[in-house]
mmCIF file of C-alpha atoms in Angstrom:
data_model
loop_
_atom_site.group_PDB
_atom_site.id
_atom_site.type_symbol
_atom_site.label_atom_id
_atom_site.label_comp_id
_atom_site.label_asym_id
_atom_site.label_seq_id
_atom_site.Cartn_x
_atom_site.Cartn_y
_atom_site.Cartn_z
ATOM 1 C CA MET A 696 118.184 253.676 -255.699
ATOM 2 C CA SER A 697 117.206 257.308 -255.124
ATOM 3 C CA GLY A 698 113.555 256.351 -254.576
ATOM 4 C CA ALA A 699 114.585 253.690 -252.052
ATOM 5 C CA VAL A 700 116.714 256.213 -250.154
ATOM 6 C CA SER A 701 113.814 258.609 -249.670
ATOM 7 C CA GLN A 702 111.598 255.828 -248.319
ATOM 8 C CA LEU A 703 114.019 254.714 -245.591
ATOM 9 C CA ASP A 704 113.226 255.749 -242.052
ATOM 10 C CA LYS A 705 115.856 257.484 -239.899
ATOM 11 C CA GLU A 706 116.995 254.324 -238.077
ATOM 12 C CA LEU A 707 117.450 252.342 -241.300
ATOM 13 C CA ARG A 708 119.348 255.232 -242.866
ATOM 14 C CA GLU A 709 121.705 255.475 -239.879
ATOM 15 C CA ARG A 710 122.456 251.753 -239.950
ATOM 16 C CA ILE A 711 123.340 251.935 -243.632
ATOM 17 C CA ASP A 712 125.541 254.981 -243.037
ATOM 18 C CA GLU A 713 127.334 253.169 -240.195
ATOM 19 C CA PRO A 714 127.877 249.466 -240.965
ATOM 20 C CA ALA A 715 130.125 249.297 -237.910
ATOM 21 C CA SER A 716 128.993 250.446 -234.485
ATOM 22 C CA LYS A 717 130.176 253.775 -233.100
ATOM 23 C CA GLU A 718 132.185 251.824 -230.539
ATOM 24 C CA ALA A 719 133.957 249.793 -233.245
ATOM 25 C CA GLU A 720 134.662 253.027 -235.146
ATOM 26 C CA ARG A 721 136.089 254.651 -232.029
ATOM 27 C CA GLU A 722 138.225 251.631 -231.147
ATOM 28 C CA ALA A 723 139.699 251.521 -234.653
ATOM 29 C CA ARG A 724 141.212 254.960 -233.981
ATOM 30 C CA LEU A 725 142.764 254.091 -230.606
ATOM 31 C CA SER A 726 146.392 253.245 -229.982
ATOM 32 C CA PRO A 727 147.031 249.496 -229.695
ATOM 33 C CA ALA A 728 147.582 249.758 -225.935
ATOM 34 C CA ASP A 729 144.399 251.754 -225.360
ATOM 35 C CA ALA A 730 142.371 249.445 -227.597
ATOM 36 C CA THR A 731 143.464 246.210 -225.926
ATOM 37 C CA ALA A 732 143.149 247.636 -222.415
ATOM 38 C CA GLN A 733 139.346 247.716 -222.642
ATOM 39 C CA MET A 734 138.922 244.237 -224.126
ATOM 40 C CA ARG A 735 137.521 241.621 -221.784
ATOM 41 C CA ILE A 736 135.685 238.556 -223.032
ATOM 42 C CA LYS A 737 132.767 237.494 -220.834
ATOM 43 C CA VAL A 738 130.860 234.251 -221.267
ATOM 44 C CA PRO A 739 128.982 232.113 -218.710
ATOM 45 C CA ALA A 740 131.624 229.578 -217.712
ATOM 46 C CA GLN A 741 129.230 227.815 -215.311
ATOM 47 C CA ARG A 742 131.012 224.833 -213.704
ATOM 48 C CA ASN A 743 133.577 224.336 -216.448
ATOM 49 C CA ARG A 744 137.000 224.771 -214.822
ATOM 50 C CA LYS A 745 138.838 224.499 -218.139
ATOM 51 C CA LEU A 746 136.649 227.205 -219.646
ATOM 52 C CA ARG A 747 137.287 229.534 -216.708
ATOM 53 C CA THR A 748 141.046 229.035 -216.970
ATOM 54 C CA LEU A 749 140.949 229.539 -220.722
ATOM 55 C CA LEU A 750 139.021 232.797 -220.278
ATOM 56 C CA GLU A 751 141.568 234.060 -217.748
ATOM 57 C CA ARG A 752 144.393 233.352 -220.171
ATOM 58 C CA VAL A 753 142.575 234.936 -223.097
ATOM 59 C CA ASN A 754 141.837 238.106 -221.152
ATOM 60 C CA ALA A 755 145.509 238.374 -220.195
ATOM 61 C CA ASP A 756 146.801 237.742 -223.736
ATOM 62 C CA GLU A 757 147.846 241.074 -225.264
ATOM 63 C CA GLY A 758 148.938 239.397 -228.512
ATOM 64 C CA LEU A 759 145.525 237.864 -229.145
ATOM 65 C CA LYS A 760 143.813 241.145 -228.331
ATOM 66 C CA ALA A 761 146.176 242.936 -230.725
ATOM 67 C CA TRP A 762 145.005 240.636 -233.551
ATOM 68 C CA TRP A 763 141.400 241.587 -232.788
ATOM 69 C CA HIS A 764 142.381 245.256 -232.880
ATOM 70 C CA VAL A 765 144.199 245.002 -236.224
ATOM 71 C CA ALA A 766 141.300 242.959 -237.656
ATOM 72 C CA ASN A 767 138.943 245.763 -236.702
ATOM 73 C CA VAL A 768 141.243 248.432 -238.152
ATOM 74 C CA ASN A 769 141.378 246.506 -241.436
ATOM 75 C CA ALA A 770 137.617 246.007 -241.556
ATOM 76 C CA VAL A 771 136.313 249.337 -240.298
ATOM 77 C CA LYS A 772 139.007 251.909 -241.023
ATOM 78 C CA ARG A 773 140.657 250.567 -244.175
ATOM 79 C CA LEU A 774 137.833 248.679 -245.902
ATOM 80 C CA GLY A 775 134.867 250.575 -244.482
ATOM 81 C CA ILE A 776 132.851 247.413 -243.849
ATOM 82 C CA ASN A 777 131.151 245.844 -240.862
ATOM 83 C CA ASP A 778 132.472 245.387 -237.347
ATOM 84 C CA HIS A 779 135.163 242.725 -236.846
ATOM 85 C CA SER A 780 136.208 243.945 -233.404
ATOM 86 C CA TRP A 781 136.428 241.963 -230.188
ATOM 87 C CA VAL A 782 132.720 242.725 -229.741
ATOM 88 C CA HIS A 783 131.969 240.440 -232.701
ATOM 89 C CA ILE A 784 134.172 237.783 -231.096
ATOM 90 C CA GLN A 785 132.298 237.990 -227.800
ATOM 91 C CA ILE A 786 128.909 237.815 -229.518
ATOM 92 C CA VAL A 787 129.899 234.712 -231.503
ATOM 93 C CA ALA A 788 131.363 233.061 -228.399
ATOM 94 C CA ASN A 789 128.190 233.591 -226.380
ATOM 95 C CA ILE A 790 125.872 232.474 -229.176
ATOM 96 C CA GLY A 791 128.030 229.398 -229.785
ATOM 97 C CA LEU A 792 127.981 228.308 -226.152
ATOM 98 C CA ARG A 793 124.240 228.926 -225.937
ATOM 99 C CA LEU A 794 123.599 226.739 -228.980
ATOM 100 C CA LEU A 795 125.864 223.989 -227.635
ATOM 101 C CA ARG A 796 124.253 224.000 -224.184
ATOM 102 C CA ILE A 797 120.706 223.920 -225.536
ATOM 103 C CA LEU A 798 121.631 220.974 -227.749
ATOM 104 C CA HIS A 799 123.283 219.228 -224.790
ATOM 105 C CA LYS A 800 120.123 219.725 -222.742
ATOM 106 C CA ARG A 801 118.167 218.102 -225.562
ATOM 107 C CA LYS A 802 120.553 215.111 -225.637
ATOM 108 C CA VAL A 803 122.454 216.005 -228.824
ATOM 109 C CA GLU A 804 126.056 214.761 -228.466
ATOM 110 C CA PRO A 805 128.989 216.875 -229.667
ATOM 111 C CA ALA A 806 131.899 215.224 -231.486
ATOM 112 C CA MET A 807 134.223 215.493 -228.492
ATOM 113 C CA VAL A 808 131.897 213.118 -226.646
ATOM 114 C CA ALA A 809 130.705 210.929 -229.514
ATOM 115 C CA ASP A 810 134.040 210.498 -231.297
ATOM 116 C CA TYR A 811 136.667 210.749 -228.550
ATOM 117 C CA ASP A 812 134.827 209.730 -225.390
ATOM 118 C CA MET A 813 135.767 213.085 -223.872
ATOM 119 C CA LYS A 814 133.367 215.406 -222.050
ATOM 120 C CA GLN A 815 130.847 218.146 -222.717
ATOM 121 C CA GLU A 816 133.234 220.605 -221.088
ATOM 122 C CA ASP A 817 135.806 219.752 -223.776
ATOM 123 C CA ALA A 818 133.250 220.513 -226.489
ATOM 124 C CA GLU A 819 132.696 223.889 -224.801
ATOM 125 C CA VAL A 820 136.434 224.560 -224.962
ATOM 126 C CA VAL A 821 136.453 223.772 -228.695
ATOM 127 C CA VAL A 822 133.478 226.049 -229.408
ATOM 128 C CA LEU A 823 134.799 228.920 -227.279
ATOM 129 C CA LEU A 824 138.332 228.784 -228.678
ATOM 130 C CA GLY A 825 137.004 228.390 -232.223
ATOM 131 C CA ALA A 826 134.874 231.502 -231.745
ATOM 132 C CA LEU A 827 137.782 233.449 -230.267
ATOM 133 C CA LEU A 828 140.141 232.569 -233.123
ATOM 134 C CA HIS A 829 137.829 232.185 -236.125
ATOM 135 C CA CYS A 830 138.677 235.495 -237.768
ATOM 136 C CA VAL A 831 142.048 236.545 -236.317
ATOM 137 C CA GLY A 832 143.286 236.208 -239.918
ATOM 138 C CA MET A 833 141.506 239.495 -240.638
ATOM 139 C CA ALA A 834 144.567 241.014 -238.960
ATOM 140 C CA VAL A 835 146.547 239.882 -242.028
ATOM 141 C CA HIS A 836 143.994 240.502 -244.796
ATOM 142 C CA ARG A 837 140.317 240.027 -245.487
ATOM 143 C CA ASP A 838 141.069 237.987 -248.611
ATOM 144 C CA ARG A 839 141.367 234.327 -247.583
ATOM 145 C CA HIS A 840 141.246 235.425 -243.951
ATOM 146 C CA GLU A 841 140.149 231.938 -242.877
ATOM 147 C CA ASP A 842 143.495 230.564 -244.108
ATOM 148 C CA TRP A 843 145.459 233.244 -242.261
ATOM 149 C CA SER A 844 143.379 232.445 -239.174
ATOM 150 C CA LEU A 845 144.487 228.815 -239.348
ATOM 151 C CA PHE A 846 148.109 229.893 -239.687
ATOM 152 C CA LEU A 847 147.927 232.115 -236.612
ATOM 153 C CA ALA A 848 145.591 229.979 -234.517
ATOM 154 C CA GLU A 849 147.486 226.688 -234.299
ATOM 155 C CA PRO A 850 150.386 227.863 -232.104
ATOM 156 C CA LYS A 851 148.128 230.266 -230.193
ATOM 157 C CA ALA A 852 145.651 227.496 -229.348
ATOM 158 C CA ARG A 853 148.461 225.281 -228.055
ATOM 159 C CA ASP A 854 149.754 228.115 -225.902
ATOM 160 C CA LEU A 855 146.325 228.900 -224.434
ATOM 161 C CA LEU A 856 145.608 225.225 -223.699
ATOM 162 C CA ALA A 857 149.024 224.367 -222.209
ATOM 163 C CA GLY A 858 148.573 222.400 -219.000
ATOM 164 C CA LEU A 859 144.833 222.042 -219.480
ATOM 165 C CA TYR A 860 145.455 219.098 -221.799
ATOM 166 C CA GLU A 861 148.358 216.718 -222.289
ATOM 167 C CA GLU A 862 149.146 214.799 -225.446
ATOM 168 C CA PRO A 863 147.488 213.242 -227.335
ATOM 169 C CA GLU A 864 144.331 215.063 -226.152
ATOM 170 C CA LEU A 865 145.984 218.458 -226.679
ATOM 171 C CA THR A 866 146.459 217.825 -230.397
ATOM 172 C CA VAL A 867 142.914 216.457 -230.672
ATOM 173 C CA VAL A 868 141.421 219.627 -229.171
ATOM 174 C CA VAL A 869 143.625 221.923 -231.281
ATOM 175 C CA SER A 870 142.698 220.021 -234.455
ATOM 176 C CA GLU A 871 138.996 220.337 -233.697
ATOM 177 C CA VAL A 872 139.403 224.064 -233.036
ATOM 178 C CA LEU A 873 141.103 224.454 -236.417
ATOM 179 C CA GLN A 874 138.191 222.657 -238.061
ATOM 180 C CA THR A 875 135.752 225.183 -236.635
ATOM 181 C CA ILE A 876 137.862 227.963 -238.150
ATOM 182 C CA THR A 877 138.148 226.588 -241.670
ATOM 183 C CA SER A 878 134.497 225.489 -241.688
ATOM 184 C CA HIS A 879 133.100 228.974 -241.042
ATOM 185 C CA ARG A 880 134.061 230.141 -244.544
ATOM 186 C CA GLU A 881 131.377 230.406 -247.224
ATOM 187 C CA SER A 882 132.351 227.075 -248.798
ATOM 188 C CA GLY A 883 133.075 225.415 -245.447
ATOM 189 C CA ARG A 884 131.895 221.874 -244.760
ATOM 190 C CA PRO A 885 131.741 221.204 -240.997
ATOM 191 C CA LEU A 886 132.338 217.606 -239.984
ATOM 192 C CA THR A 887 131.394 218.081 -236.326
ATOM 193 C CA LEU A 888 128.614 219.598 -234.268
ATOM 194 C CA GLU A 889 131.107 222.022 -232.739
ATOM 195 C CA ALA A 890 132.276 223.315 -236.139
ATOM 196 C CA GLY A 891 128.679 223.701 -237.313
ATOM 197 C CA ILE A 892 127.870 225.665 -234.175
ATOM 198 C CA VAL A 893 130.694 228.171 -234.711
ATOM 199 C CA ARG A 894 129.680 228.547 -238.365
ATOM 200 C CA VAL A 895 126.051 229.297 -237.484
ATOM 201 C CA ALA A 896 126.953 231.468 -234.466
ATOM 202 C CA ASP A 897 129.077 233.667 -236.724
ATOM 203 C CA ALA A 898 126.136 234.108 -239.098
ATOM 204 C CA LEU A 899 123.798 235.050 -236.226
ATOM 205 C CA ASP A 900 125.691 238.226 -235.348
ATOM 206 C CA ILE A 901 123.228 240.247 -237.422
ATOM 207 C CA GLU A 902 121.321 242.427 -234.952
ATOM 208 C CA GLU A 903 120.984 246.130 -235.778
ATOM 209 C CA GLY A 904 122.962 246.160 -238.995
ATOM 210 C CA ARG A 905 125.747 243.816 -237.857
ATOM 211 C CA SER A 906 125.436 241.630 -240.965
ATOM 212 C CA ARG A 907 128.234 239.215 -241.837
ATOM 213 C CA ILE A 908 127.628 240.152 -245.466
ATOM 214 C CA PRO A 909 129.908 243.189 -245.846
ATOM 215 C CA PHE A 910 128.381 246.360 -247.220
ATOM 216 C CA GLU A 911 129.978 249.738 -247.846
ATOM 217 C CA ARG A 912 129.214 252.794 -245.784
ATOM 218 C CA GLY A 913 126.319 254.833 -247.141
ATOM 219 C CA VAL A 914 125.665 252.582 -250.143
ATOM 220 C CA VAL A 915 121.987 251.695 -250.441
ATOM 221 C CA SER A 916 121.673 248.134 -251.725
ATOM 222 C CA ILE A 917 119.834 244.936 -250.868
ATOM 223 C CA HIS A 918 122.810 244.061 -248.635
ATOM 224 C CA SER A 919 122.668 247.280 -246.638
ATOM 225 C CA ILE A 920 118.876 247.605 -246.426
ATOM 226 C CA SER A 921 118.417 243.968 -245.405
ATOM 227 C CA ALA A 922 121.140 244.242 -242.767
ATOM 228 C CA ALA A 923 119.555 247.384 -241.342
ATOM 229 C CA ALA A 924 116.188 245.610 -241.164
ATOM 230 C CA ILE A 925 117.244 243.131 -238.435
ATOM 231 C CA ASP A 926 116.342 244.349 -234.945
ATOM 232 C CA GLU A 927 116.827 241.339 -232.690
ATOM 233 C CA VAL A 928 117.842 237.682 -232.698
ATOM 234 C CA ILE A 929 116.402 235.496 -229.932
ATOM 235 C CA ILE A 930 117.843 232.014 -229.360
ATOM 236 C CA SER A 931 115.908 229.658 -227.106
ATOM 237 C CA GLU A 932 114.782 226.073 -226.718
ATOM 238 C CA GLY A 933 112.424 225.120 -229.510
ATOM 239 C CA GLN A 934 109.305 223.010 -229.582
ATOM 240 C CA GLU A 935 109.505 221.133 -232.868
ATOM 241 C CA ARG A 936 113.312 221.182 -232.842
ATOM 242 C CA PRO A 937 115.813 221.643 -229.989
ATOM 243 C CA VAL A 938 116.807 225.207 -230.920
ATOM 244 C CA SER A 939 114.524 228.072 -231.899
ATOM 245 C CA VAL A 940 115.999 231.131 -233.629
ATOM 246 C CA GLU A 941 113.517 234.008 -233.826
ATOM 247 C CA ILE A 942 114.563 236.999 -235.916
ATOM 248 C CA LYS A 943 112.633 240.222 -235.412
ATOM 249 C CA MET A 944 112.687 242.595 -238.388
ATOM 250 C CA ASN A 945 111.420 246.122 -238.982
ATOM 251 C CA ASN A 946 111.328 245.684 -242.761
ATOM 252 C CA SER A 947 110.656 242.712 -245.024
ATOM 253 C CA ALA A 948 113.991 243.343 -246.760
ATOM 254 C CA GLY A 949 115.502 241.508 -243.797
ATOM 255 C CA VAL A 950 114.292 238.257 -245.361
ATOM 256 C CA TYR A 951 117.296 238.577 -247.686
ATOM 257 C CA GLN A 952 119.647 238.271 -244.708
ATOM 258 C CA VAL A 953 117.832 235.171 -243.504
ATOM 259 C CA ASP A 954 117.645 233.532 -246.909
ATOM 260 C CA GLU A 955 121.063 234.486 -248.296
ATOM 261 C CA LEU A 956 123.275 234.588 -245.206
ATOM 262 C CA LEU A 957 121.802 232.416 -242.483
ATOM 263 C CA LYS A 958 120.398 229.794 -244.845
ATOM 264 C CA SER A 959 123.747 229.338 -246.588
ATOM 265 C CA LYS A 960 125.549 228.955 -243.246
ATOM 266 C CA LEU A 961 122.929 226.671 -241.712
ATOM 267 C CA HIS A 962 122.664 224.348 -244.710
ATOM 268 C CA GLY A 963 125.557 221.924 -244.618
ATOM 269 C CA SER A 964 126.412 222.842 -241.026
ATOM 270 C CA GLY A 965 125.003 219.627 -239.571
ATOM 271 C CA LEU A 966 122.622 221.680 -237.413
ATOM 272 C CA GLU A 967 119.699 221.544 -239.842
ATOM 273 C CA PRO A 968 117.793 218.833 -237.909
ATOM 274 C CA TYR A 969 118.141 220.764 -234.660
ATOM 275 C CA VAL A 970 117.389 224.399 -235.519
ATOM 276 C CA GLU A 971 114.148 226.108 -236.509
ATOM 277 C CA VAL A 972 114.354 229.676 -237.837
ATOM 278 C CA VAL A 973 111.408 232.056 -237.914
ATOM 279 C CA ALA A 974 111.564 235.696 -238.985
ATOM 280 C CA ARG A 975 108.808 238.075 -237.892
ATOM 281 C CA ILE A 976 108.042 241.506 -239.317
ATOM 282 C CA GLU A 977 107.341 244.050 -236.589
ATOM 283 C CA ASN A 978 106.081 246.813 -238.840
ATOM 284 C CA GLU A 979 102.330 247.380 -239.081
ATOM 285 C CA ALA A 980 102.572 248.630 -242.671
ATOM 286 C CA GLU A 981 104.142 245.366 -243.828
ATOM 287 C CA LYS A 982 102.297 242.759 -241.781
ATOM 288 C CA SER A 983 99.844 242.055 -244.557
ATOM 289 C CA LEU A 984 102.725 241.420 -246.968
ATOM 290 C CA VAL A 985 105.138 239.220 -244.993
ATOM 291 C CA PRO A 986 103.954 238.734 -241.387
ATOM 292 C CA MET A 987 106.218 235.730 -240.820
ATOM 293 C CA TYR A 988 108.929 233.912 -242.744
ATOM 294 C CA ARG A 989 110.038 230.389 -241.874
ATOM 295 C CA LEU A 990 113.407 229.173 -243.149
ATOM 296 C CA GLU A 991 113.105 225.707 -244.686
#
């Protein structure tokens, strides 16, 4: 790989040297109290009263924030891999809600509406809480972290939703949240739109080296180069399909991220009919080679 190293520009090299952001690195060295004090999840709650209340409870929950802190310590400090801090959680939550709201605008029904005759706002609760809890198991261990997430999330979800739902709806919502968690794993098989959304949202946290495929600090490989090649992910309403995902890359190696990571998470998610993915190379030297890549 020595030849590949010499050909990398400064920005690519820095992203490979630092798979986690400087902020995630700094937070991993803070005391628990200092780390949790700066955590505040922000998402557009719009007119969803349940979502606003849930956010208030989440931002006041020191135990939940402590899980995010330990998850980041395990990922960044102990394993030397990519960011699993509360920043990742916030990114996934915002992407998930954006996907859900675009699909709602284009008349795609979530499972909470189609299967339980509940409301769109309940689907938003499932997606948000699934995003917030999907990788708390990293606080236990990276290995099988989805299973540890389930173990931790069930009582926490009930606590956060207390009073917002009564039985049997409370158990329905908690069960659907747990499905989003288990379905985000590599071999996951989402059975609902909401679970598919969380799975895909997790995979879309790939801007500026934030790949969900872990790579070791300073190791030049297809994983690290491809992760460093992603500059921006733009999610908007599509033309041919409801959702358009445009991925801007500075190097054609980024196609590996799209094909190996995003493709594997999108296929089987249930979102395939609704999402179009296009990757564009924004590097004059490479435009003649791979000007655009469309995920099929």
